GROMACS .gro file of N, CA and C in nm:
model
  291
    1UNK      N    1  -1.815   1.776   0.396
    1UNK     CA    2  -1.743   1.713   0.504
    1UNK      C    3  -1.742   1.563   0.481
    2UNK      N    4  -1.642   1.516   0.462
    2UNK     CA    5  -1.597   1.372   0.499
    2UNK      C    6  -1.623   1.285   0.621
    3UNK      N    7  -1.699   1.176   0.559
    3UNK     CA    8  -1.728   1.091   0.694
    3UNK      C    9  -1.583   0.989   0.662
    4UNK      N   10  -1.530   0.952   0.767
    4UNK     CA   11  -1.365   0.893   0.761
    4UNK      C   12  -1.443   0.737   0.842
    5UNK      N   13  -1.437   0.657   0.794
    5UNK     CA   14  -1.449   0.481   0.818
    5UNK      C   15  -1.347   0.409   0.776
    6UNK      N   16  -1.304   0.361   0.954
    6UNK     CA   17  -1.169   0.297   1.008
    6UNK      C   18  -1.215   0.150   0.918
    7UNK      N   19  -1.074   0.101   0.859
    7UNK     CA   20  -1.101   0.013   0.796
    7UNK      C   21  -1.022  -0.135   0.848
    8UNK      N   22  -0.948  -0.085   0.942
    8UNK     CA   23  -0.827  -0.199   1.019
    8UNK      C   24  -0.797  -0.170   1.128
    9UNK      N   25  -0.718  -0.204   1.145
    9UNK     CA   26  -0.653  -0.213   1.293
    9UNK      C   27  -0.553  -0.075   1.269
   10UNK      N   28  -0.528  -0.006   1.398
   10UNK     CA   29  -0.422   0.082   1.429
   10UNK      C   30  -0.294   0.032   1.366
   11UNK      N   31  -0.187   0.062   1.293
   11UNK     CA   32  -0.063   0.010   1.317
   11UNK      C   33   0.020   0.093   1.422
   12UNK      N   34   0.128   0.068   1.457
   12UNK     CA   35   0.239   0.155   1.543
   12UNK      C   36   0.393   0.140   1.492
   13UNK      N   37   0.436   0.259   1.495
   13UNK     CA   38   0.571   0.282   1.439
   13UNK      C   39   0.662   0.355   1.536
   14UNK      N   40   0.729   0.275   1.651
   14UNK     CA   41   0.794   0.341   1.734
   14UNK      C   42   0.948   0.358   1.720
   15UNK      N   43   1.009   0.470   1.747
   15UNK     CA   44   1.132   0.496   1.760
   15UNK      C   45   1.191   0.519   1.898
   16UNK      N   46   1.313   0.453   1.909
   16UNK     CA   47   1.327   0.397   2.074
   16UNK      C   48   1.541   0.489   2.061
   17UNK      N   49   1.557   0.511   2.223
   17UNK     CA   50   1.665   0.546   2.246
   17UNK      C   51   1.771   0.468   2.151
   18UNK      N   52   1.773   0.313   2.115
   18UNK     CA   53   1.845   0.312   2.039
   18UNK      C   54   1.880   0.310   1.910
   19UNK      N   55   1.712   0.367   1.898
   19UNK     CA   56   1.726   0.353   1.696
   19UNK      C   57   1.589   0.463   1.711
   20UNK      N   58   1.696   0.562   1.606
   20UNK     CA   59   1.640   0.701   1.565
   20UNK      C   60   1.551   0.710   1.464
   21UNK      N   61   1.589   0.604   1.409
   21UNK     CA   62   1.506   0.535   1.262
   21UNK      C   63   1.408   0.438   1.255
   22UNK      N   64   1.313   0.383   1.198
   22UNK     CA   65   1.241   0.300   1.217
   22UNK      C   66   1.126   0.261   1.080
   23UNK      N   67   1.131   0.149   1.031
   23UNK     CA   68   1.055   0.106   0.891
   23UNK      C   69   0.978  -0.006   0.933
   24UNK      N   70   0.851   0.039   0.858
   24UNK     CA   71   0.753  -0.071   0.928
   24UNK      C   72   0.665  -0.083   0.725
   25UNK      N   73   0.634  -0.191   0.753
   25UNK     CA   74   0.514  -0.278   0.623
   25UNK      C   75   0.375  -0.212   0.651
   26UNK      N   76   0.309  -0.153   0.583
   26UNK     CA   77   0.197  -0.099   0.606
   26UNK      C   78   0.049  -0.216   0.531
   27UNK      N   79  -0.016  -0.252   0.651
   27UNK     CA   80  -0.136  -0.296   0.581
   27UNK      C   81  -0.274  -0.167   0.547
   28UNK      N   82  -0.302  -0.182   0.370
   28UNK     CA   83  -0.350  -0.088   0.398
   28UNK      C   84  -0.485  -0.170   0.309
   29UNK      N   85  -0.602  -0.080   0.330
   29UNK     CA   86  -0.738  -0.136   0.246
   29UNK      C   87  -0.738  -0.052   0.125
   30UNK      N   88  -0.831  -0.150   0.070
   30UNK     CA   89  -0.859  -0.109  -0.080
   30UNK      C   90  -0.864   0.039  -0.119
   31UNK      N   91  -0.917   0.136   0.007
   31UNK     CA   92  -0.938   0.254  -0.009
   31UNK      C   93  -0.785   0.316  -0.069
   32UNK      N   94  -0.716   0.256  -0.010
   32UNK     CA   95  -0.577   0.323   0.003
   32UNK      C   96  -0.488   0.476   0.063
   33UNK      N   97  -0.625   0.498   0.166
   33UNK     CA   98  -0.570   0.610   0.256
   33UNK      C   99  -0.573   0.576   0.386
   34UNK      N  100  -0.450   0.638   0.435
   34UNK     CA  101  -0.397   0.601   0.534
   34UNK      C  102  -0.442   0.760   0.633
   35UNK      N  103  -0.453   0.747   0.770
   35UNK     CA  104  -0.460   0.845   0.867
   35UNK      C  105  -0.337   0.834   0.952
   36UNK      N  106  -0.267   0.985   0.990
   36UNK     CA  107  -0.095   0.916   1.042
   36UNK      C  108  -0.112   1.057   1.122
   37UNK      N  109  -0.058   0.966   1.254
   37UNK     CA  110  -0.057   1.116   1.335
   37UNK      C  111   0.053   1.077   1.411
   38UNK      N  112   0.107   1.117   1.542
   38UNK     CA  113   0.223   1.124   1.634
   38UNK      C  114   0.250   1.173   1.726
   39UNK      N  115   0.340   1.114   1.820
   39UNK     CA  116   0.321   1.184   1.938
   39UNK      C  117   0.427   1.300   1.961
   40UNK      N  118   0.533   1.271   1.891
   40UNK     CA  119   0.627   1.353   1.863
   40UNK      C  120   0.655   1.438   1.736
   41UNK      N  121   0.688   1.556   1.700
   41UNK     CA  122   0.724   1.587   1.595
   41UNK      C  123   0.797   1.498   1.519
   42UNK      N  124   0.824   1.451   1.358
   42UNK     CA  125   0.943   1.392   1.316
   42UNK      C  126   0.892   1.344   1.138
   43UNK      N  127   0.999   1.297   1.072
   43UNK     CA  128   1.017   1.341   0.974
   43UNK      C  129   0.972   1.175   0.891
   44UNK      N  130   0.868   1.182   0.730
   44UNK     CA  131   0.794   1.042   0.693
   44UNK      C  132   0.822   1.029   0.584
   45UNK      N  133   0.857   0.935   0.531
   45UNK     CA  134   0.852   0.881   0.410
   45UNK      C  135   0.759   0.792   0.388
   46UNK      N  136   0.672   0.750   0.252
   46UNK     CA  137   0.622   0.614   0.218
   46UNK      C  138   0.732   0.588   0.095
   47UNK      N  139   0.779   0.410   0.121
   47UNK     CA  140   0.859   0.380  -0.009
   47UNK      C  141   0.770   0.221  -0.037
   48UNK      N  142   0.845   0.194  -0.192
   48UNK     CA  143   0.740   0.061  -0.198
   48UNK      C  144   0.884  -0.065  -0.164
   49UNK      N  145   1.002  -0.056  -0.064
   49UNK     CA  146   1.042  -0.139  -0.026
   49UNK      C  147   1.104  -0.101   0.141
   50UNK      N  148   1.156  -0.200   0.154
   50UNK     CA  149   1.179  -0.204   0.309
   50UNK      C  150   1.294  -0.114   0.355
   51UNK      N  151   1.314  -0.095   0.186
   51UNK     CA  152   1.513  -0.009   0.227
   51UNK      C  153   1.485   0.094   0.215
   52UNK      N  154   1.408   0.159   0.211
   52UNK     CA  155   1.391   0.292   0.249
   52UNK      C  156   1.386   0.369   0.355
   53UNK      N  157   1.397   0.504   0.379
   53UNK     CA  158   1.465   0.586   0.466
   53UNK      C  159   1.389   0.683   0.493
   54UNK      N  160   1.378   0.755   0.636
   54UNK     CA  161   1.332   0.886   0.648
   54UNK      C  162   1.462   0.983   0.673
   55UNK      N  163   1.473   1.115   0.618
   55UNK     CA  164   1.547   1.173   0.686
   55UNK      C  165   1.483   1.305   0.683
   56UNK      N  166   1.585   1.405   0.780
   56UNK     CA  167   1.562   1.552   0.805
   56UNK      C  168   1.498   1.632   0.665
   57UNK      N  169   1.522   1.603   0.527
   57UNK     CA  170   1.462   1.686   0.479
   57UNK      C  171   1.334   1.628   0.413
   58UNK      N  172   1.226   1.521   0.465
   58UNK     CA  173   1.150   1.456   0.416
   58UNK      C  174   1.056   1.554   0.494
   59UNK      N  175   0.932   1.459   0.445
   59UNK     CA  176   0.781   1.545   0.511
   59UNK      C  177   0.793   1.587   0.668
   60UNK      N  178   0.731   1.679   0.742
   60UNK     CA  179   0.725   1.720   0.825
   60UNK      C  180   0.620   1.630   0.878
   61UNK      N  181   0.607   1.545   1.052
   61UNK     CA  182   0.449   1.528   1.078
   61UNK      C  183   0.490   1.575   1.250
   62UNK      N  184   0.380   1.674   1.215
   62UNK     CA  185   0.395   1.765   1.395
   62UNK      C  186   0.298   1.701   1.466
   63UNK      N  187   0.331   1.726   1.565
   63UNK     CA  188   0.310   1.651   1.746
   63UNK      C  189   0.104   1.656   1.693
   64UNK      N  190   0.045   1.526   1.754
   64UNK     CA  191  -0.090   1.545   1.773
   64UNK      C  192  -0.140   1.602   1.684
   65UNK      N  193  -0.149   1.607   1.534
   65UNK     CA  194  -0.238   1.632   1.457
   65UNK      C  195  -0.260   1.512   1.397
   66UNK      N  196  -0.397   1.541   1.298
   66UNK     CA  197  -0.380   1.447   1.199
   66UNK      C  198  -0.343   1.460   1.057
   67UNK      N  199  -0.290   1.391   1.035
   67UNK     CA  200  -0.292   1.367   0.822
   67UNK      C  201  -0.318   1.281   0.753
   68UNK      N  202  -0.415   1.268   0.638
   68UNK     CA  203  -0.434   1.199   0.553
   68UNK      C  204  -0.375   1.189   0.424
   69UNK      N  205  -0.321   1.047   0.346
   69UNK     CA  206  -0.221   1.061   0.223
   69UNK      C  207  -0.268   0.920   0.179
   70UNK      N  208  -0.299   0.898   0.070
   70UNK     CA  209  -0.321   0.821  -0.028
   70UNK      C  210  -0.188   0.732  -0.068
   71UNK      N  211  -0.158   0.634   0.008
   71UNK     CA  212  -0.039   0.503   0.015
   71UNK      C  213  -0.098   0.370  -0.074
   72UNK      N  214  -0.004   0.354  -0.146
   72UNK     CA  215  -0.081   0.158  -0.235
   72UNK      C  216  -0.045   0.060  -0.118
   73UNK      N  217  -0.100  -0.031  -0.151
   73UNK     CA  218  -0.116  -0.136   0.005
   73UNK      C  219  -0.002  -0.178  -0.059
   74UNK      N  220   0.112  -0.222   0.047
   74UNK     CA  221   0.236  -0.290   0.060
   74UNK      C  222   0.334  -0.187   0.104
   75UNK      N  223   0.336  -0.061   0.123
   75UNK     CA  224   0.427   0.034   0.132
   75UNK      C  225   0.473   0.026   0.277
   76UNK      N  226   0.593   0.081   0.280
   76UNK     CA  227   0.667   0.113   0.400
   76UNK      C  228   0.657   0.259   0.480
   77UNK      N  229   0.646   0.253   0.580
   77UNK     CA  230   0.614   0.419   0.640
   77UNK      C  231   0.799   0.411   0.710
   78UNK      N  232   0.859   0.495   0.676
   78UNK     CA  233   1.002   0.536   0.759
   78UNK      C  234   0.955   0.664   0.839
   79UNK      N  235   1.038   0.639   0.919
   79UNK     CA  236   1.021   0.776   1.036
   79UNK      C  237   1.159   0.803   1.085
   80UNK      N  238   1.146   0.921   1.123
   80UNK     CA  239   1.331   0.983   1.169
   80UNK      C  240   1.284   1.050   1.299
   81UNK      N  241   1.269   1.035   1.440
   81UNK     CA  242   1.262   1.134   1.542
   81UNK      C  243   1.348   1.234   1.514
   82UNK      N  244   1.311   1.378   1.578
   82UNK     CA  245   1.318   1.473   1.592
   82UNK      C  246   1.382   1.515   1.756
   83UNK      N  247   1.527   1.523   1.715
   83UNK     CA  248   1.574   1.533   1.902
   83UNK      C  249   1.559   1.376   1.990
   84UNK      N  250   1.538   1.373   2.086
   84UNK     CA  251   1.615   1.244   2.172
   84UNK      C  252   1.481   1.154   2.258
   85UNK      N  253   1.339   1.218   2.239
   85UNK     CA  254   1.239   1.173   2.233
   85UNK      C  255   1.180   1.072   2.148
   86UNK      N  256   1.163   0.974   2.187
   86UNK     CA  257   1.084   0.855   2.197
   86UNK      C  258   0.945   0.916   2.119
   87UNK      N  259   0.946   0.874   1.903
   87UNK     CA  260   0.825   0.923   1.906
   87UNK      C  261   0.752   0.775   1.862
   88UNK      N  262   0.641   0.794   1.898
   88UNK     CA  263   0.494   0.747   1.805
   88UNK      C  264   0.422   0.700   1.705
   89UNK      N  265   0.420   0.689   1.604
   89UNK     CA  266   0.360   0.707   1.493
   89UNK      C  267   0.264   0.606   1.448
   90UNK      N  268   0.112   0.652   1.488
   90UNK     CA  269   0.032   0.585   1.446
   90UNK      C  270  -0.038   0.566   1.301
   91UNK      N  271  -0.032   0.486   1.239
   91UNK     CA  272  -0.120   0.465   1.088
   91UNK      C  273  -0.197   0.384   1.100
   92UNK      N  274  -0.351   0.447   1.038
   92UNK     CA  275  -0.496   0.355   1.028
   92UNK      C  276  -0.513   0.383   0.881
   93UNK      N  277  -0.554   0.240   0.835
   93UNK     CA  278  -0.635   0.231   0.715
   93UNK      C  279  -0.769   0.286   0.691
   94UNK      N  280  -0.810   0.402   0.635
   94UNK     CA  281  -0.954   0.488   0.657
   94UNK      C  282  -1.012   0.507   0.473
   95UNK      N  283  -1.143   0.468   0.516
   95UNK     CA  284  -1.222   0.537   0.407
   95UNK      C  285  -1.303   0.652   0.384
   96UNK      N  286  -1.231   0.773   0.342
   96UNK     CA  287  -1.315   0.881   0.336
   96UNK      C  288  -1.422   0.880   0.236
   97UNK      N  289  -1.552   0.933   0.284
   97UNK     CA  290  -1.695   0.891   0.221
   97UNK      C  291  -1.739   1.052   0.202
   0.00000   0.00000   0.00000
């Protein structure tokens, strides 16, 4: 079992009634894993620039779980909501031990 040590601050990646889409700069630590969960179902990309995109056939991240994925510090997290809900998307910089 993995002991998981928060290494930063929360980031937040919200998608709002008027934008379905949403790209955010990820600070991440040396570890280089990220913890990403949500409040809504909806769809993730990591790219290593800002022009990148989430869409419908990218990763799945369902409502209230968690996931862990190994990102290089500078990357972009894209997100695509799922339906007309306002989602979430939290990313923490974590060191699994």
């Amino acid at each position: 079992m993995a002991i998981i040590q928060q290494l930063g601050a929360t980031q937040v990646v919200t998608t709002t009634n008027g934008n379905s889409t949403q790209s955010n700069a990820l600070v991440i630590g040396a570890a280089e894993t990220v913890r990403v969960s949500s409040s809504e179902n909806c769809h993730i990309t990591f790219t290593a620039t800002d022009s990148g995109t989430a869409a419908a056939t990218n990763l799945l991240l369902t409502t209230n779980t968690l996931h862990f994925f190994s990102v290089p510090n500078g990357f972009f997290l894209n997100v695509i909501r799922i339906g007309s809900s306002n989602t979430v998307v939290s990313v923490t910089s974590v060191d699994l031990r």
